[in-house]
Amino acid sequence: MFLIPDPIVRFFHRMASPPHFYALTERLMPWLVVIFLLLLAAGLYGGLYLAPPDYQQGDSYRIIYIHVPSAWMSLFIYVVMAVAGGIGLVWRIKLAEIVAVSSAPVGAGFTFIALVTGSLWGKPMWGTWWVWDARLTSELILLFLYLGVIGLYGAIDDKRTASKAVAILALVGVVNIPIIHYSVEWWNTLHQGPTVTKMDKPSIHVSMLIPLLLMALAFKFYYLIAMLQRARIELLSRERNAYWVKSMISLGAER
Amino acid sequence: MKPARKQRLMLIVLMLIGAGFAAGFALKSFNENLMYFFSTTDVVEGKAPENALFRLGGMVVKGSVERPGDGLTVHFKLTDFSKEVPVEYTGILPDLFREGQGIVAHGRLNAQGIFVAEEVLAKHDENYMPPEVAGSLKTGMNQATGQE
């Protein structure tokens, strides 16, 4: 890989070493939690208290501070999962496999939240809980893809084989991601078009946009925390016979 | 990169391209079914199904909403800024229903060419702003005379 500078390659090689990953994430975790809580507090205060009500929807629009970041995360985590799965397939890096399978439950959670909050908002605003338009349907398929990944991983006993199967499923499912994103532009849907991510000026007032972006960032950190915690547990259970795990446990017992 | 890894990478890339093409063709062939609603132009040009339920989407024409009698029946016109279709609906309208708002109605055309809706859903646009901004925008818009 001649395109990637040397220090980055070295960083990834170090990160791919289980003991190093375990120790580093342990030291990072408190910082991640602090940053997450600060962002969440700022985002919620800004979104629920400081931001003005909408000209049409009044205060009901405030559900976007949960709905939109969750929906973004559901797509983002899926891409991370597929890329990590792909790296695991090609380079056979154990940690990449672990990151992929640890991402699935977090992503499924965010997808579920996006669907539920959207439904709660849809009833008063659209007049219906659910419609089978392209955006809602493709997002539901995303939830099933996540559940499929979780189920497939659980169904195969040998975890290295399971990781490969899961990576292939995740990679094939990636076609759904652009479909979800562009569904509101390619077809007539009940769901409105993109507000923030369209290339010209976002059609949301700055006072409402800043808390939204803060919440999106907070959710990113929540994902990091939840995914890394799952990855650490998964790593310990896979490496339970490795020397570094045994020595760590015996050290802990002596203390 | 080692040959074995290169081969696996190529395999994955080929798989992604294959899946992409399959999805692309499938969506292309289902394109009509994936449209959630017909536009008013489709209806005027006769592309919408006759004697069958379908969905009609458009903007409620300003000044077209009438309530004949004291019941829940309401008459209004929908437009896509080129053709208009009259709509009749009996029932409770969603919060966001108002003149100038995009809506999706589910129903069928009757013999007089009136769309009789059984369900009316509001389609929210992607704009979020405080009331005072919307107010100043509206006055600015009226001076410039334009829609949207």
Tab-separated table of C-alpha atoms in Angstrom:
chain	number	residue	atom	x	y	z
A	1	MET	CA	0.000	0.000	0.000
A	2	PHE	CA	2.307	2.690	-1.348
A	3	LEU	CA	-0.399	5.373	-1.258
A	4	ILE	CA	-0.738	5.494	2.518
A	5	PRO	CA	1.934	7.330	4.535
A	6	ASP	CA	4.090	5.235	6.846
A	7	PRO	CA	2.940	6.526	10.280
A	8	ILE	CA	-0.689	5.703	9.461
A	9	VAL	CA	0.246	2.184	8.392
A	10	ARG	CA	2.170	1.754	11.633
A	11	PHE	CA	-0.807	3.078	13.647
A	12	PHE	CA	-3.122	0.531	12.051
A	13	HIS	CA	-0.651	-2.285	12.567
A	14	ARG	CA	-0.404	-1.361	16.241
A	15	MET	CA	-4.198	-1.035	16.541
A	16	ALA	CA	-4.602	-4.466	14.990
A	17	SER	CA	-2.723	-5.976	17.903
A	18	PRO	CA	-5.340	-7.125	20.441
A	19	PRO	CA	-3.432	-6.288	23.688
A	20	HIS	CA	-2.590	-2.839	22.381
A	21	PHE	CA	-6.185	-2.198	21.294
A	22	TYR	CA	-7.502	-3.376	24.651
A	23	ALA	CA	-5.164	-1.155	26.654
A	24	LEU	CA	-5.663	1.897	24.438
A	25	THR	CA	-9.471	1.743	24.458
A	26	GLU	CA	-9.403	1.375	28.234
A	27	ARG	CA	-7.449	4.619	28.538
A	28	LEU	CA	-9.626	6.409	25.922
A	29	MET	CA	-12.989	5.376	27.341
A	30	PRO	CA	-13.393	8.026	30.125
A	31	TRP	CA	-12.518	10.794	27.666
A	32	LEU	CA	-15.009	9.530	25.116
A	33	VAL	CA	-17.731	9.413	27.777
A	34	VAL	CA	-16.964	12.968	28.937
A	35	ILE	CA	-17.012	14.340	25.379
A	36	PHE	CA	-20.255	12.470	24.644
A	37	LEU	CA	-21.994	13.826	27.758
A	38	LEU	CA	-20.867	17.404	27.061
A	39	LEU	CA	-22.029	17.264	23.434
A	40	LEU	CA	-25.308	15.632	24.427
A	41	ALA	CA	-26.018	18.235	27.117
A	42	ALA	CA	-25.174	21.111	24.756
A	43	GLY	CA	-27.215	19.594	21.921
A	44	LEU	CA	-30.272	18.887	24.056
A	45	TYR	CA	-30.173	22.298	25.744
A	46	GLY	CA	-29.775	24.018	22.382
A	47	GLY	CA	-32.370	21.885	20.647
A	48	LEU	CA	-35.089	21.699	23.271
A	49	TYR	CA	-34.662	25.085	24.970
A	50	LEU	CA	-32.678	27.622	22.909
A	51	ALA	CA	-33.884	26.795	19.396
A	52	PRO	CA	-37.029	28.706	18.358
A	53	PRO	CA	-40.226	26.829	17.441
A	54	ASP	CA	-40.840	26.114	13.755
A	55	TYR	CA	-43.097	28.427	11.747
A	56	GLN	CA	-45.390	25.559	10.719
A	57	GLN	CA	-44.936	22.715	13.155
A	58	GLY	CA	-44.448	24.667	16.377
A	59	ASP	CA	-42.605	22.573	18.931
A	60	SER	CA	-43.332	19.195	17.326
A	61	TYR	CA	-40.422	19.593	14.964
A	62	ARG	CA	-38.004	19.156	17.904
A	63	ILE	CA	-38.126	15.410	17.352
A	64	ILE	CA	-35.621	15.999	14.542
A	65	TYR	CA	-32.941	16.360	17.214
A	66	ILE	CA	-33.308	12.632	17.824
A	67	HIS	CA	-34.739	11.427	14.523
A	68	VAL	CA	-32.299	12.963	12.060
A	69	PRO	CA	-29.047	12.131	13.929
A	70	SER	CA	-30.309	8.559	14.467
A	71	ALA	CA	-31.110	8.177	10.791
A	72	TRP	CA	-27.686	9.528	9.825
A	73	MET	CA	-26.042	7.146	12.283
A	74	SER	CA	-27.986	4.186	10.910
A	75	LEU	CA	-26.405	4.818	7.487
A	76	PHE	CA	-22.980	5.782	8.831
A	77	ILE	CA	-22.655	2.704	11.057
A	78	TYR	CA	-23.703	0.435	8.220
A	79	VAL	CA	-20.933	1.803	6.000
A	80	VAL	CA	-18.390	1.444	8.837
A	81	MET	CA	-19.571	-2.121	9.402
A	82	ALA	CA	-19.295	-3.037	5.713
A	83	VAL	CA	-15.856	-1.427	5.318
A	84	ALA	CA	-14.545	-3.120	8.479
A	85	GLY	CA	-16.030	-6.401	7.279
A	86	GLY	CA	-14.335	-5.954	3.900
A	87	ILE	CA	-10.979	-5.229	5.543
A	88	GLY	CA	-11.455	-8.334	7.659
A	89	LEU	CA	-12.174	-10.398	4.546
A	90	VAL	CA	-9.178	-9.179	2.547
A	91	TRP	CA	-6.475	-8.736	5.184
A	92	ARG	CA	-7.857	-11.251	7.712
A	93	ILE	CA	-7.439	-8.755	10.529
A	94	LYS	CA	-9.205	-10.063	13.591
A	95	LEU	CA	-9.931	-6.619	14.996
A	96	ALA	CA	-11.619	-5.447	11.792
A	97	GLU	CA	-13.978	-8.425	12.030
A	98	ILE	CA	-14.693	-7.579	15.643
A	99	VAL	CA	-15.409	-3.915	14.855
A	100	ALA	CA	-17.816	-5.036	12.116
A	101	VAL	CA	-19.852	-7.398	14.290
A	102	SER	CA	-19.794	-5.023	17.278
A	103	SER	CA	-21.247	-2.235	15.142
A	104	ALA	CA	-24.367	-4.176	14.115
A	105	PRO	CA	-26.412	-3.979	17.359
A	106	VAL	CA	-25.641	-0.266	17.784
A	107	GLY	CA	-26.658	0.404	14.187
A	108	ALA	CA	-29.823	-1.635	14.587
A	109	GLY	CA	-30.679	0.426	17.660
A	110	PHE	CA	-30.273	3.726	15.833
A	111	THR	CA	-32.311	2.449	12.869
A	112	PHE	CA	-35.089	1.414	15.230
A	113	ILE	CA	-35.040	4.822	16.960
A	114	ALA	CA	-35.169	6.593	13.586
A	115	LEU	CA	-38.174	4.519	12.505
A	116	VAL	CA	-40.068	4.930	15.781
A	117	THR	CA	-39.485	8.682	16.163
A	118	GLY	CA	-40.389	9.192	12.506
A	119	SER	CA	-43.602	7.281	13.042
A	120	LEU	CA	-44.498	9.308	16.155
A	121	TRP	CA	-43.923	12.519	14.210
A	122	GLY	CA	-45.745	11.231	11.139
A	123	LYS	CA	-49.051	10.660	12.901
A	124	PRO	CA	-49.794	14.320	13.790
A	125	MET	CA	-47.937	15.869	10.846
A	126	TRP	CA	-48.679	13.639	7.887
A	127	GLY	CA	-51.792	12.067	9.381
A	128	THR	CA	-50.445	8.501	9.374
A	129	TRP	CA	-48.069	6.331	11.401
A	130	TRP	CA	-46.598	4.564	8.416
A	131	VAL	CA	-46.659	4.624	4.613
A	132	TRP	CA	-44.885	2.333	2.181
A	133	ASP	CA	-42.993	5.039	0.370
A	134	ALA	CA	-39.448	4.520	-0.880
A	135	ARG	CA	-37.673	6.230	2.038
A	136	LEU	CA	-39.537	4.467	4.844
A	137	THR	CA	-39.426	1.081	3.144
A	138	SER	CA	-35.694	1.218	2.400
A	139	GLU	CA	-34.975	2.274	5.982
A	140	LEU	CA	-37.024	-0.704	7.214
A	141	ILE	CA	-34.973	-2.973	4.930
A	142	LEU	CA	-31.858	-1.502	6.580
A	143	LEU	CA	-33.197	-2.604	9.974
A	144	PHE	CA	-33.723	-6.125	8.605
A	145	LEU	CA	-30.181	-6.123	7.194
A	146	TYR	CA	-28.815	-5.254	10.633
A	147	LEU	CA	-30.945	-7.945	12.255
A	148	GLY	CA	-29.775	-10.386	9.574
A	149	VAL	CA	-26.143	-9.593	10.379
A	150	ILE	CA	-26.751	-10.101	14.104
A	151	GLY	CA	-28.667	-13.337	13.514
A	152	LEU	CA	-26.164	-14.766	11.048
A	153	TYR	CA	-23.275	-14.054	13.376
A	154	GLY	CA	-25.063	-15.768	16.239
A	155	ALA	CA	-26.027	-18.779	14.131
A	156	ILE	CA	-22.476	-19.848	13.219
A	157	ASP	CA	-20.416	-21.272	16.055
A	158	ASP	CA	-16.948	-20.706	14.647
A	159	LYS	CA	-16.598	-16.947	15.053
A	160	ARG	CA	-13.998	-16.487	12.297
A	161	THR	CA	-16.259	-18.211	9.776
A	162	ALA	CA	-19.213	-16.264	11.145
A	163	SER	CA	-17.328	-12.986	10.637
A	164	LYS	CA	-16.681	-13.818	6.987
A	165	ALA	CA	-20.317	-14.686	6.334
A	166	VAL	CA	-21.440	-11.500	8.090
A	167	ALA	CA	-18.962	-9.375	6.114
A	168	ILE	CA	-20.318	-10.672	2.807
A	169	LEU	CA	-23.921	-9.993	3.872
A	170	ALA	CA	-22.949	-6.502	5.045
A	171	LEU	CA	-21.099	-5.755	1.788
A	172	VAL	CA	-23.999	-6.850	-0.413
A	173	GLY	CA	-26.370	-4.766	1.719
A	174	VAL	CA	-24.329	-1.643	1.027
A	175	VAL	CA	-26.350	-1.123	-2.181
A	176	ASN	CA	-29.231	-0.117	0.077
A	177	ILE	CA	-27.341	2.886	1.492
A	178	PRO	CA	-27.420	5.116	-1.620
A	179	ILE	CA	-30.988	3.954	-2.219
A	180	ILE	CA	-32.034	5.222	1.213
A	181	HIS	CA	-30.176	8.489	0.782
A	182	TYR	CA	-31.450	9.289	-2.718
A	183	SER	CA	-34.908	7.703	-2.372
A	184	VAL	CA	-36.480	11.099	-1.703
A	185	GLU	CA	-34.972	12.498	-4.905
A	186	TRP	CA	-35.403	9.559	-7.277
A	187	TRP	CA	-39.046	8.884	-6.492
A	188	ASN	CA	-42.128	10.715	-5.270
A	189	THR	CA	-42.199	10.029	-1.559
A	190	LEU	CA	-44.238	11.265	1.347
A	191	HIS	CA	-41.012	11.783	3.254
A	192	GLN	CA	-39.576	15.251	2.623
A	193	GLY	CA	-36.327	15.844	0.762
A	194	PRO	CA	-32.923	16.360	2.395
A	195	THR	CA	-32.600	19.490	4.546
A	196	VAL	CA	-28.990	19.632	5.667
A	197	THR	CA	-27.023	17.434	3.283
A	198	LYS	CA	-28.068	19.024	0.022
A	199	MET	CA	-25.206	20.790	-1.617
A	200	ASP	CA	-26.512	24.362	-1.666
A	201	LYS	CA	-27.568	26.262	1.452
A	202	PRO	CA	-29.263	24.045	4.078
A	203	SER	CA	-32.969	24.881	4.345
A	204	ILE	CA	-32.884	25.059	8.109
A	205	HIS	CA	-32.307	28.167	10.169
A	206	VAL	CA	-28.851	28.408	11.799
A	207	SER	CA	-30.312	28.554	15.315
A	208	MET	CA	-31.909	25.142	14.679
A	209	LEU	CA	-29.011	23.712	12.688
A	210	ILE	CA	-26.269	24.088	15.311
A	211	PRO	CA	-27.991	21.946	18.005
A	212	LEU	CA	-28.759	19.385	15.292
A	213	LEU	CA	-25.090	19.109	14.352
A	214	LEU	CA	-24.115	18.930	18.038
A	215	MET	CA	-26.539	16.051	18.520
A	216	ALA	CA	-25.165	14.318	15.429
A	217	LEU	CA	-21.647	14.596	16.857
A	218	ALA	CA	-22.827	13.368	20.271
A	219	PHE	CA	-24.402	10.310	18.625
A	220	LYS	CA	-21.107	9.608	16.837
A	221	PHE	CA	-19.369	9.493	20.206
A	222	TYR	CA	-22.103	7.320	21.665
A	223	TYR	CA	-21.537	4.901	18.794
A	224	LEU	CA	-17.782	4.867	19.480
A	225	ILE	CA	-18.362	4.143	23.160
A	226	ALA	CA	-20.958	1.419	22.628
A	227	MET	CA	-19.080	-0.209	19.729
A	228	LEU	CA	-15.726	-0.201	21.541
A	229	GLN	CA	-17.234	-1.683	24.711
A	230	ARG	CA	-18.804	-4.490	22.684
A	231	ALA	CA	-15.550	-4.964	20.761
A	232	ARG	CA	-13.543	-5.270	24.004
A	233	ILE	CA	-15.842	-7.954	25.356
A	234	GLU	CA	-15.875	-9.786	22.030
A	235	LEU	CA	-12.076	-9.594	21.913
A	236	LEU	CA	-11.698	-11.016	25.421
A	237	SER	CA	-14.024	-13.918	24.693
A	238	ARG	CA	-12.269	-14.744	21.409
A	239	GLU	CA	-8.786	-14.420	22.911
A	240	ARG	CA	-9.565	-16.079	26.224
A	241	ASN	CA	-6.785	-18.632	25.672
A	242	ALA	CA	-4.209	-16.069	24.606
A	243	TYR	CA	-1.274	-15.317	26.845
A	244	TRP	CA	-2.056	-11.583	27.239
A	245	VAL	CA	-5.589	-12.242	28.478
A	246	LYS	CA	-4.450	-14.928	30.931
A	247	SER	CA	-1.661	-12.788	32.323
A	248	MET	CA	-4.030	-9.824	32.656
A	249	ILE	CA	-6.576	-11.912	34.560
A	250	SER	CA	-3.966	-13.431	36.875
A	251	LEU	CA	-2.571	-9.950	37.497
A	252	GLY	CA	-6.057	-8.757	38.395
A	253	ALA	CA	-6.526	-11.730	40.749
A	254	GLU	CA	-3.286	-10.976	42.575
A	255	ARG	CA	-4.230	-7.343	43.124
B	1	MET	CA	-0.125	-6.279	-1.725
B	2	LYS	CA	0.135	-10.060	-1.632
B	3	PRO	CA	-1.514	-11.861	-4.565
B	4	ALA	CA	-3.995	-13.727	-2.371
B	5	ARG	CA	-5.182	-10.494	-0.783
B	6	LYS	CA	-5.362	-8.774	-4.137
B	7	GLN	CA	-7.529	-11.588	-5.423
B	8	ARG	CA	-9.875	-11.361	-2.465
B	9	LEU	CA	-10.093	-7.587	-2.860
B	10	MET	CA	-10.938	-7.960	-6.575
B	11	LEU	CA	-13.571	-10.542	-5.702
B	12	ILE	CA	-15.204	-8.178	-3.239
B	13	VAL	CA	-15.119	-5.289	-5.719
B	14	LEU	CA	-16.703	-7.511	-8.386
B	15	MET	CA	-19.348	-8.627	-5.909
B	16	LEU	CA	-20.192	-5.013	-5.071
B	17	ILE	CA	-20.425	-4.059	-8.742
B	18	GLY	CA	-22.655	-7.068	-9.406
B	19	ALA	CA	-24.945	-6.279	-6.500
B	20	GLY	CA	-25.067	-2.653	-7.603
B	21	PHE	CA	-26.110	-3.563	-11.130
B	22	ALA	CA	-28.711	-6.057	-9.916
B	23	ALA	CA	-30.225	-3.487	-7.590
B	24	GLY	CA	-30.093	-0.817	-10.285
B	25	PHE	CA	-31.972	-2.954	-12.829
B	26	ALA	CA	-34.499	-4.127	-10.252
B	27	LEU	CA	-35.258	-0.573	-9.184
B	28	LYS	CA	-35.437	0.588	-12.794
B	29	SER	CA	-38.045	-2.035	-13.637
B	30	PHE	CA	-40.061	-1.302	-10.487
B	31	ASN	CA	-39.751	2.448	-11.006
B	32	GLU	CA	-43.495	3.001	-11.548
B	33	ASN	CA	-44.435	1.063	-8.433
B	34	LEU	CA	-41.933	2.933	-6.310
B	35	MET	CA	-43.586	6.243	-7.083
B	36	TYR	CA	-45.650	6.932	-4.030
B	37	PHE	CA	-48.100	9.194	-5.854
B	38	PHE	CA	-49.158	10.549	-9.265
B	39	SER	CA	-48.765	14.234	-10.069
B	40	THR	CA	-51.728	16.327	-11.180
B	41	THR	CA	-50.247	16.528	-14.696
B	42	ASP	CA	-50.290	12.706	-14.862
B	43	VAL	CA	-53.986	12.746	-13.975
B	44	VAL	CA	-54.927	15.437	-16.514
B	45	GLU	CA	-52.973	13.607	-19.215
B	46	GLY	CA	-54.780	10.373	-18.354
B	47	LYS	CA	-51.762	8.454	-17.067
B	48	ALA	CA	-53.429	7.717	-13.733
B	49	PRO	CA	-55.557	4.549	-13.476
B	50	GLU	CA	-59.311	4.958	-13.975
B	51	ASN	CA	-61.784	3.287	-11.619
B	52	ALA	CA	-58.978	2.304	-9.295
B	53	LEU	CA	-57.543	3.690	-6.094
B	54	PHE	CA	-54.361	5.681	-6.471
B	55	ARG	CA	-52.523	8.471	-4.738
B	56	LEU	CA	-52.445	12.023	-5.986
B	57	GLY	CA	-49.842	14.506	-4.779
B	58	GLY	CA	-49.640	18.256	-5.237
B	59	MET	CA	-49.877	21.679	-3.682
B	60	VAL	CA	-53.190	22.947	-2.371
B	61	VAL	CA	-54.082	25.903	-4.613
B	62	LYS	CA	-54.304	29.146	-2.645
B	63	GLY	CA	-57.907	30.257	-2.165
B	64	SER	CA	-59.370	26.994	-3.440
B	65	VAL	CA	-60.373	25.443	-0.093
B	66	GLU	CA	-64.166	25.521	0.376
B	67	ARG	CA	-66.403	23.900	2.942
B	68	PRO	CA	-69.930	23.513	1.515
B	69	GLY	CA	-72.363	22.850	4.378
B	70	ASP	CA	-71.396	22.356	8.048
B	71	GLY	CA	-70.111	18.789	7.636
B	72	LEU	CA	-66.542	17.607	7.378
B	73	THR	CA	-66.647	17.726	3.583
B	74	VAL	CA	-64.062	19.970	2.031
B	75	HIS	CA	-63.361	20.870	-1.599
B	76	PHE	CA	-60.000	22.065	-2.855
B	77	LYS	CA	-57.777	22.025	-5.922
B	78	LEU	CA	-54.337	20.452	-6.216
B	79	THR	CA	-51.637	21.677	-8.575
B	80	ASP	CA	-48.085	20.894	-9.629
B	81	PHE	CA	-47.867	24.452	-11.009
B	82	SER	CA	-48.853	23.304	-14.471
B	83	LYS	CA	-52.197	21.411	-14.218
B	84	GLU	CA	-54.931	21.490	-11.555
B	85	VAL	CA	-57.196	18.724	-10.290
B	86	PRO	CA	-60.260	19.303	-8.066
B	87	VAL	CA	-60.432	17.145	-4.935
B	88	GLU	CA	-63.280	16.329	-2.568
B	89	TYR	CA	-62.671	14.888	0.904
B	90	THR	CA	-64.793	14.106	3.942
B	91	GLY	CA	-62.913	13.657	7.177
B	92	ILE	CA	-60.332	15.127	9.504
B	93	LEU	CA	-57.395	16.868	7.871
B	94	PRO	CA	-53.826	16.584	9.267
B	95	ASP	CA	-52.182	19.467	11.178
B	96	LEU	CA	-50.067	20.612	8.279
B	97	PHE	CA	-52.961	20.858	5.796
B	98	ARG	CA	-53.291	24.424	4.581
B	99	GLU	CA	-53.360	26.373	1.351
B	100	GLY	CA	-50.006	26.314	-0.395
B	101	GLN	CA	-49.022	23.116	1.424
B	102	GLY	CA	-48.034	19.899	-0.358
B	103	ILE	CA	-50.371	16.978	0.318
B	104	VAL	CA	-50.910	13.401	-0.844
B	105	ALA	CA	-54.505	12.207	-1.230
B	106	HIS	CA	-55.579	8.567	-1.627
B	107	GLY	CA	-58.767	7.939	-3.581
B	108	ARG	CA	-60.227	7.646	-7.079
B	109	LEU	CA	-61.490	9.815	-9.916
B	110	ASN	CA	-65.256	10.038	-10.371
B	111	ALA	CA	-67.117	10.514	-13.650
B	112	GLN	CA	-66.954	14.319	-13.401
B	113	GLY	CA	-63.158	14.218	-13.147
B	114	ILE	CA	-63.204	15.090	-9.450
B	115	PHE	CA	-60.748	13.178	-7.305
B	116	VAL	CA	-62.697	11.757	-4.362
B	117	ALA	CA	-60.197	11.227	-1.557
B	118	GLU	CA	-60.577	8.659	1.190
B	119	GLU	CA	-57.431	9.749	2.998
B	120	VAL	CA	-55.438	12.964	2.972
B	121	LEU	CA	-51.819	13.100	4.158
B	122	ALA	CA	-49.763	16.263	4.487
B	123	LYS	CA	-46.364	16.234	2.833
B	124	HIS	CA	-43.945	18.288	4.860
B	125	ASP	CA	-41.317	20.300	3.001
B	126	GLU	CA	-37.680	20.308	4.050
B	127	ASN	CA	-37.688	23.875	5.405
B	128	TYR	CA	-37.332	24.633	9.090
B	129	MET	CA	-37.292	28.203	10.384
B	130	PRO	CA	-38.542	30.359	13.239
B	131	PRO	CA	-41.924	32.119	12.709
B	132	GLU	CA	-40.403	35.584	12.457
B	133	VAL	CA	-38.072	34.457	9.646
B	134	ALA	CA	-40.985	32.842	7.811
B	135	GLY	CA	-42.936	36.100	8.190
B	136	SER	CA	-40.177	38.266	6.768
B	137	LEU	CA	-39.574	35.723	3.998
B	138	LYS	CA	-43.243	35.861	3.038
B	139	THR	CA	-43.329	39.635	2.743
B	140	GLY	CA	-40.119	39.513	0.700
B	141	MET	CA	-41.638	36.847	-1.505
B	142	ASN	CA	-44.832	38.847	-2.069
B	143	GLN	CA	-42.770	41.777	-3.255
B	144	ALA	CA	-40.851	39.607	-5.670
B	145	THR	CA	-44.021	37.712	-6.710
B	146	GLY	CA	-43.120	34.081	-7.139
B	147	GLN	CA	-44.021	30.715	-5.807
B	148	GLU	CA	-41.790	28.784	-3.404
